[in-house]
mmCIF file of C-alpha atoms in Angstrom:
data_model
loop_
_atom_site.group_PDB
_atom_site.id
_atom_site.type_symbol
_atom_site.label_atom_id
_atom_site.label_comp_id
_atom_site.label_asym_id
_atom_site.label_seq_id
_atom_site.Cartn_x
_atom_site.Cartn_y
_atom_site.Cartn_z
ATOM 1 C CA MET P 143 0.000 0.000 0.000
ATOM 2 C CA ALA P 144 1.243 3.497 -0.823
ATOM 3 C CA GLY P 145 0.014 6.987 -0.053
ATOM 4 C CA GLU P 146 -2.085 5.859 2.887
ATOM 5 C CA SER P 147 -3.366 8.470 5.348
ATOM 6 C CA VAL P 148 -2.916 8.325 9.107
ATOM 7 C CA ARG P 149 -6.564 7.286 9.272
ATOM 8 C CA ASP P 150 -5.791 4.344 6.980
ATOM 9 C CA LEU P 151 -2.851 3.382 9.180
ATOM 10 C CA LEU P 152 -5.008 3.637 12.285
ATOM 11 C CA GLU P 153 -7.692 1.374 10.848
ATOM 12 C CA VAL P 154 -5.104 -1.245 9.950
ATOM 13 C CA ALA P 155 -3.401 -0.974 13.343
ATOM 14 C CA VAL P 156 -6.695 -1.432 15.198
ATOM 15 C CA ASP P 157 -7.604 -4.452 13.078
ATOM 16 C CA ILE P 158 -4.209 -6.084 13.641
ATOM 17 C CA ALA P 159 -4.283 -5.384 17.380
ATOM 18 C CA GLU P 160 -7.747 -6.857 17.783
ATOM 19 C CA LYS P 161 -6.851 -10.010 15.868
ATOM 20 C CA ALA P 162 -3.644 -10.383 17.894
ATOM 21 C CA GLY P 163 -5.785 -10.011 20.999
ATOM 22 C CA GLU P 164 -7.873 -12.969 19.872
ATOM 23 C CA ILE P 165 -4.695 -15.056 19.826
ATOM 24 C CA THR P 166 -3.881 -14.076 23.420
ATOM 25 C CA LEU P 167 -7.387 -14.991 24.572
ATOM 26 C CA ARG P 168 -6.847 -18.586 23.448
ATOM 27 C CA TYR P 169 -4.278 -18.849 26.233
ATOM 28 C CA TYR P 170 -5.640 -16.392 28.790
ATOM 29 C CA GLN P 171 -6.444 -18.034 32.136
ATOM 30 C CA GLY P 172 -5.297 -21.345 30.673
ATOM 31 C CA ARG P 173 -2.293 -23.535 31.331
ATOM 32 C CA PHE P 174 0.916 -22.724 29.490
ATOM 33 C CA ALA P 175 4.646 -22.569 30.123
ATOM 34 C CA VAL P 176 6.169 -19.302 31.283
ATOM 35 C CA GLU P 177 9.812 -18.581 30.495
ATOM 36 C CA THR P 178 12.026 -15.934 32.079
ATOM 37 C CA LYS P 179 14.018 -13.650 29.791
ATOM 38 C CA ALA P 180 17.467 -12.262 30.539
ATOM 39 C CA ASP P 181 15.936 -9.119 32.053
ATOM 40 C CA THR P 182 13.847 -11.351 34.398
ATOM 41 C CA SER P 183 10.570 -10.469 32.658
ATOM 42 C CA PRO P 184 8.243 -13.338 31.696
ATOM 43 C CA VAL P 185 7.434 -14.467 28.166
ATOM 44 C CA THR P 186 4.905 -17.021 26.941
ATOM 45 C CA VAL P 187 3.864 -18.794 23.778
ATOM 46 C CA ALA P 188 1.021 -16.277 23.562
ATOM 47 C CA ASP P 189 3.493 -13.359 23.374
ATOM 48 C CA ARG P 190 5.382 -15.036 20.560
ATOM 49 C CA GLU P 191 2.354 -16.175 18.576
ATOM 50 C CA ALA P 192 0.721 -12.759 18.818
ATOM 51 C CA GLU P 193 3.863 -10.930 17.722
ATOM 52 C CA THR P 194 4.407 -13.375 14.861
ATOM 53 C CA TYR P 195 0.890 -12.628 13.633
ATOM 54 C CA ILE P 196 1.377 -8.860 14.016
ATOM 55 C CA ARG P 197 4.619 -8.917 12.042
ATOM 56 C CA ARG P 198 3.168 -10.998 9.218
ATOM 57 C CA ALA P 199 0.094 -8.783 9.005
ATOM 58 C CA ILE P 200 2.197 -5.627 8.799
ATOM 59 C CA GLU P 201 4.611 -7.080 6.250
ATOM 60 C CA SER P 202 1.774 -8.254 4.008
ATOM 61 C CA ARG P 203 0.401 -4.711 3.793
ATOM 62 C CA PHE P 204 3.495 -2.537 4.178
ATOM 63 C CA PRO P 205 6.525 -4.568 3.049
ATOM 64 C CA GLN P 206 8.845 -1.538 3.048
ATOM 65 C CA ASP P 207 8.096 -0.505 6.631
ATOM 66 C CA GLY P 208 10.335 -1.237 9.578
ATOM 67 C CA ILE P 209 9.111 -3.263 12.542
ATOM 68 C CA VAL P 210 10.305 -3.212 16.144
ATOM 69 C CA GLY P 211 8.860 -5.771 18.547
ATOM 70 C CA GLU P 212 9.570 -6.787 22.105
ATOM 71 C CA GLU P 213 10.001 -10.482 21.348
ATOM 72 C CA PHE P 214 11.708 -10.572 17.928
ATOM 73 C CA GLY P 215 13.628 -7.316 17.668
ATOM 74 C CA GLU P 216 13.929 -4.989 14.697
ATOM 75 C CA ILE P 217 13.869 -5.318 10.919
ATOM 76 C CA ARG P 218 14.449 -2.621 8.301
ATOM 77 C CA ALA P 219 15.875 -0.196 10.848
ATOM 78 C CA ARG P 220 16.524 2.440 8.155
ATOM 79 C CA ALA P 221 12.885 2.591 7.058
ATOM 80 C CA ARG P 222 11.284 6.019 7.417
ATOM 81 C CA ARG P 223 8.093 4.489 8.796
ATOM 82 C CA ARG P 224 8.238 1.943 11.578
ATOM 83 C CA TRP P 225 5.684 -0.112 13.460
ATOM 84 C CA ILE P 226 6.598 -0.571 17.116
ATOM 85 C CA VAL P 227 4.712 -3.369 18.863
ATOM 86 C CA ASP P 228 4.309 -5.133 22.168
ATOM 87 C CA PRO P 229 2.144 -8.240 21.714
ATOM 88 C CA ILE P 230 1.320 -8.482 25.422
ATOM 89 C CA ASP P 231 2.010 -5.435 27.528
ATOM 90 C CA GLY P 232 1.523 -6.633 31.079
ATOM 91 C CA THR P 233 2.666 -10.234 30.754
ATOM 92 C CA PHE P 234 2.867 -10.485 34.559
ATOM 93 C CA SER P 235 -0.884 -9.794 34.665
ATOM 94 C CA PHE P 236 -1.555 -12.113 31.729
ATOM 95 C CA VAL P 237 0.161 -15.125 33.279
ATOM 96 C CA ARG P 238 -1.754 -14.572 36.536
ATOM 97 C CA GLY P 239 -5.084 -14.415 34.749
ATOM 98 C CA VAL P 240 -5.544 -10.718 35.499
ATOM 99 C CA PRO P 241 -7.363 -8.897 32.668
ATOM 100 C CA LEU P 242 -5.264 -5.698 32.774
ATOM 101 C CA TYR P 243 -2.977 -6.556 29.851
ATOM 102 C CA GLY P 244 -3.024 -5.246 26.326
ATOM 103 C CA VAL P 245 -1.741 -5.358 22.776
ATOM 104 C CA LEU P 246 0.202 -2.216 21.846
ATOM 105 C CA ILE P 247 0.814 -1.013 18.301
ATOM 106 C CA GLY P 248 2.450 2.311 17.498
ATOM 107 C CA VAL P 249 3.423 3.762 14.132
ATOM 108 C CA GLU P 250 6.071 6.448 13.686
ATOM 109 C CA GLN P 251 7.302 8.336 10.617
ATOM 110 C CA ASP P 252 10.817 9.789 10.784
ATOM 111 C CA GLU P 253 10.700 9.124 14.553
ATOM 112 C CA GLU P 254 7.531 11.193 14.979
ATOM 113 C CA PRO P 255 4.704 9.135 16.553
ATOM 114 C CA LEU P 256 1.655 9.045 14.276
ATOM 115 C CA VAL P 257 -0.661 6.277 15.450
ATOM 116 C CA GLY P 258 -1.266 4.450 18.706
ATOM 117 C CA VAL P 259 -3.506 1.542 19.681
ATOM 118 C CA ILE P 260 -4.114 0.008 23.094
ATOM 119 C CA HIS P 261 -6.310 -3.073 22.763
ATOM 120 C CA LEU P 262 -7.371 -4.763 26.008
ATOM 121 C CA PRO P 263 -8.599 -8.199 24.875
ATOM 122 C CA ALA P 264 -9.899 -9.509 28.196
ATOM 123 C CA LEU P 265 -11.849 -6.293 28.808
ATOM 124 C CA GLY P 266 -13.076 -5.854 25.244
ATOM 125 C CA GLU P 267 -11.796 -2.272 25.091
ATOM 126 C CA THR P 268 -9.753 -0.438 22.486
ATOM 127 C CA VAL P 269 -8.319 3.060 22.826
ATOM 128 C CA ALA P 270 -6.811 4.382 19.600
ATOM 129 C CA ALA P 271 -5.518 7.632 18.167
ATOM 130 C CA ALA P 272 -3.883 9.131 15.102
ATOM 131 C CA ARG P 273 -2.245 12.513 14.672
ATOM 132 C CA GLY P 274 -4.891 15.057 13.756
ATOM 133 C CA GLU P 275 -7.714 12.555 14.299
ATOM 134 C CA GLY P 276 -8.067 12.698 18.083
ATOM 135 C CA CYS P 277 -8.439 9.685 20.366
ATOM 136 C CA ARG P 278 -11.379 7.264 20.331
ATOM 137 C CA TRP P 279 -12.794 4.886 22.924
ATOM 138 C CA ARG P 280 -16.062 2.941 22.697
ATOM 139 C CA GLY P 281 -17.016 4.820 19.556
ATOM 140 C CA GLN P 282 -16.696 8.207 21.214
ATOM 141 C CA ARG P 283 -14.056 10.899 21.425
ATOM 142 C CA ALA P 284 -11.765 10.202 24.398
ATOM 143 C CA GLN P 285 -10.820 13.111 26.620
ATOM 144 C CA VAL P 286 -8.529 13.402 29.646
ATOM 145 C CA SER P 287 -9.908 14.604 32.974
ATOM 146 C CA SER P 288 -10.155 18.205 34.100
ATOM 147 C CA THR P 289 -8.762 17.563 37.587
ATOM 148 C CA ALA P 290 -6.792 20.672 38.535
ATOM 149 C CA GLN P 291 -5.548 19.932 42.054
ATOM 150 C CA LEU P 292 -2.941 17.266 42.696
ATOM 151 C CA ARG P 293 -4.566 16.353 46.007
ATOM 152 C CA ASP P 294 -7.706 15.382 44.063
ATOM 153 C CA ALA P 295 -5.879 13.352 41.410
ATOM 154 C CA LEU P 296 -6.032 9.594 40.975
ATOM 155 C CA TRP P 297 -2.434 8.521 40.433
ATOM 156 C CA LEU P 298 -1.477 5.145 38.948
ATOM 157 C CA THR P 299 1.801 3.297 38.524
ATOM 158 C CA THR P 300 2.956 -0.076 37.262
ATOM 159 C CA ASP P 301 6.028 -0.425 39.457
ATOM 160 C CA LEU P 302 6.594 0.770 43.042
ATOM 161 C CA ASP P 303 10.365 0.339 42.751
ATOM 162 C CA PHE P 304 11.283 4.025 42.412
ATOM 163 C CA ASP P 305 14.955 4.835 42.970
ATOM 164 C CA ALA P 306 15.693 6.805 46.144
ATOM 165 C CA ASP P 307 17.811 9.931 46.224
ATOM 166 C CA ALA P 308 20.810 10.479 48.492
ATOM 167 C CA ALA P 309 18.557 11.420 51.401
ATOM 168 C CA GLY P 310 16.569 8.198 51.047
ATOM 169 C CA SER P 311 13.495 9.925 49.613
ATOM 170 C CA SER P 312 12.020 8.926 46.279
ATOM 171 C CA ALA P 313 9.604 10.203 43.686
ATOM 172 C CA LEU P 314 7.218 7.552 45.001
ATOM 173 C CA ASP P 315 7.252 9.106 48.474
ATOM 174 C CA ARG P 316 6.748 12.594 47.097
ATOM 175 C CA LEU P 317 3.829 11.573 44.899
ATOM 176 C CA VAL P 318 2.164 9.574 47.675
ATOM 177 C CA ASP P 319 2.376 12.596 49.961
ATOM 178 C CA ALA P 320 1.138 15.118 47.387
ATOM 179 C CA ALA P 321 -1.441 13.304 45.269
ATOM 180 C CA GLY P 322 -4.826 11.836 46.040
ATOM 181 C CA PRO P 323 -5.541 8.092 45.975
ATOM 182 C CA ALA P 324 -2.860 5.843 44.459
ATOM 183 C CA ARG P 325 -3.529 2.546 42.694
ATOM 184 C CA THR P 326 -1.361 0.038 40.843
ATOM 185 C CA TRP P 327 -3.613 -0.387 37.816
ATOM 186 C CA GLY P 328 -0.533 -0.503 35.692
ATOM 187 C CA ASP P 329 0.969 -1.226 32.313
ATOM 188 C CA CYS P 330 -0.985 0.033 29.311
ATOM 189 C CA TYR P 331 -4.266 -0.131 31.224
ATOM 190 C CA GLY P 332 -3.187 2.834 33.335
ATOM 191 C CA TYR P 333 -2.534 4.937 30.242
ATOM 192 C CA ALA P 334 -5.907 3.930 28.811
ATOM 193 C CA LEU P 335 -7.507 5.182 32.023
ATOM 194 C CA VAL P 336 -5.714 8.535 31.776
ATOM 195 C CA ALA P 337 -6.670 8.943 28.107
ATOM 196 C CA THR P 338 -10.331 8.291 28.881
ATOM 197 C CA GLY P 339 -10.512 10.567 31.917
ATOM 198 C CA ARG P 340 -10.849 7.785 34.474
ATOM 199 C CA ALA P 341 -7.460 8.536 36.051
ATOM 200 C CA ASP P 342 -5.310 11.658 36.124
ATOM 201 C CA ILE P 343 -1.659 10.552 36.352
ATOM 202 C CA MET P 344 0.250 7.453 35.242
ATOM 203 C CA THR P 345 3.945 6.946 35.962
ATOM 204 C CA ASP P 346 6.433 4.246 35.018
ATOM 205 C CA PRO P 347 10.051 4.263 36.236
ATOM 206 C CA ARG P 348 11.234 1.862 33.513
ATOM 207 C CA MET P 349 9.969 1.803 29.936
ATOM 208 C CA HIS P 350 11.104 0.529 26.531
ATOM 209 C CA VAL P 351 10.268 2.033 23.166
ATOM 210 C CA TRP P 352 7.711 -0.733 22.486
ATOM 211 C CA ASP P 353 5.978 0.186 25.760
ATOM 212 C CA CYS P 354 5.753 3.877 24.813
ATOM 213 C CA ALA P 355 5.227 4.101 21.053
ATOM 214 C CA ALA P 356 1.463 3.588 21.148
ATOM 215 C CA LEU P 357 0.962 5.671 24.268
ATOM 216 C CA LEU P 358 2.203 9.104 23.210
ATOM 217 C CA PRO P 359 -0.277 9.600 20.332
ATOM 218 C CA ILE P 360 -3.104 8.252 22.486
ATOM 219 C CA ILE P 361 -2.471 10.572 25.423
ATOM 220 C CA GLU P 362 -1.885 13.580 23.175
ATOM 221 C CA GLY P 363 -4.932 12.705 21.072
ATOM 222 C CA ALA P 364 -7.004 12.871 24.263
ATOM 223 C CA ASN P 365 -5.483 16.317 25.027
ATOM 224 C CA GLY P 366 -3.121 15.094 27.733
ATOM 225 C CA ARG P 367 0.670 15.132 27.977
ATOM 226 C CA PHE P 368 3.151 12.270 27.695
ATOM 227 C CA THR P 369 6.851 12.781 28.461
ATOM 228 C CA ASP P 370 9.770 11.172 30.184
ATOM 229 C CA TRP P 371 10.549 12.220 33.758
ATOM 230 C CA GLN P 372 12.748 15.049 32.502
ATOM 231 C CA GLY P 373 9.824 16.528 30.617
ATOM 232 C CA ARG P 374 11.005 15.502 27.146
ATOM 233 C CA ARG P 375 8.346 14.556 24.608
ATOM 234 C CA THR P 376 9.824 11.205 23.653
ATOM 235 C CA ILE P 377 9.125 7.490 23.477
ATOM 236 C CA ARG P 378 12.781 6.704 24.133
ATOM 237 C CA GLY P 379 13.360 8.273 27.552
ATOM 238 C CA GLY P 380 13.541 5.051 29.567
ATOM 239 C CA ASN P 381 10.663 6.126 31.810
ATOM 240 C CA ALA P 382 7.304 7.796 31.290
ATOM 241 C CA VAL P 383 4.635 9.981 32.817
ATOM 242 C CA ALA P 384 1.207 10.702 31.367
ATOM 243 C CA THR P 385 -1.229 13.226 32.802
ATOM 244 C CA ASN P 386 -4.265 15.269 31.917
ATOM 245 C CA GLY P 387 -1.861 18.083 31.048
ATOM 246 C CA VAL P 388 -3.056 20.440 33.779
ATOM 247 C CA LEU P 389 -1.083 18.523 36.417
ATOM 248 C CA HIS P 390 1.941 17.675 34.309
ATOM 249 C CA ASP P 391 4.465 20.279 35.393
ATOM 250 C CA GLU P 392 3.637 19.754 39.057
ATOM 251 C CA VAL P 393 4.061 15.992 38.693
ATOM 252 C CA LEU P 394 7.366 16.450 36.852
ATOM 253 C CA ALA P 395 8.668 18.611 39.685
ATOM 254 C CA LEU P 396 7.923 15.811 42.152
ATOM 255 C CA LEU P 397 9.483 13.159 39.920
ATOM 256 C CA LYS P 398 12.662 15.192 39.506
ATOM 257 C CA GLY P 399 12.907 15.928 43.243
#
């Protein structure tokens, strides 16, 4: 395919993500082997089968595009347009039979994020966005919250292992003290909640490009902000924070210490 619009790319990305989600559901809450990768994260046959499908589906439509995936690495690294995928974001949840996992597909052109899809197979939800097209959820325009006070904000995180500073304090401590209720509804589900106005802040101390690529266009499409902890608009910062935008600078100040 050539000359496709971002809307075309979004439609394809949603279709691929939903079909990959069907593959994961064949294994979800079933019995299967779980392996441990070098970085101690789990991987399953469902991860590999879903990513294999995603890659084949992309290559059949866009054979010149690059692909980056968590399980099988990168091909065509010099391509101007790249698809960046995580077949199961939240494998820890998946292997425990917890429904808060998702399929992530992001598309970037010249390293500028264009399209993002979070598909949550076990919940039957999809949050998707494309540059200039806004963010959609359940057939409606998705919009971040209007919460203006940090003390009223619902803050989410995937991982409580925040590094401490020299005085023994951490960004975790500062956020717990300053924000409202905290919950660990993590991985991509937390970002879906921020994009749809059901939560106000989502933080992750450790992130890879395949974790982030889908998230930036989704959060921005819902009129929020997505950066690393230094405030850089990037999917390659190694950590991430998403907010409704109103709270972003205040949250960054707490994360930086």
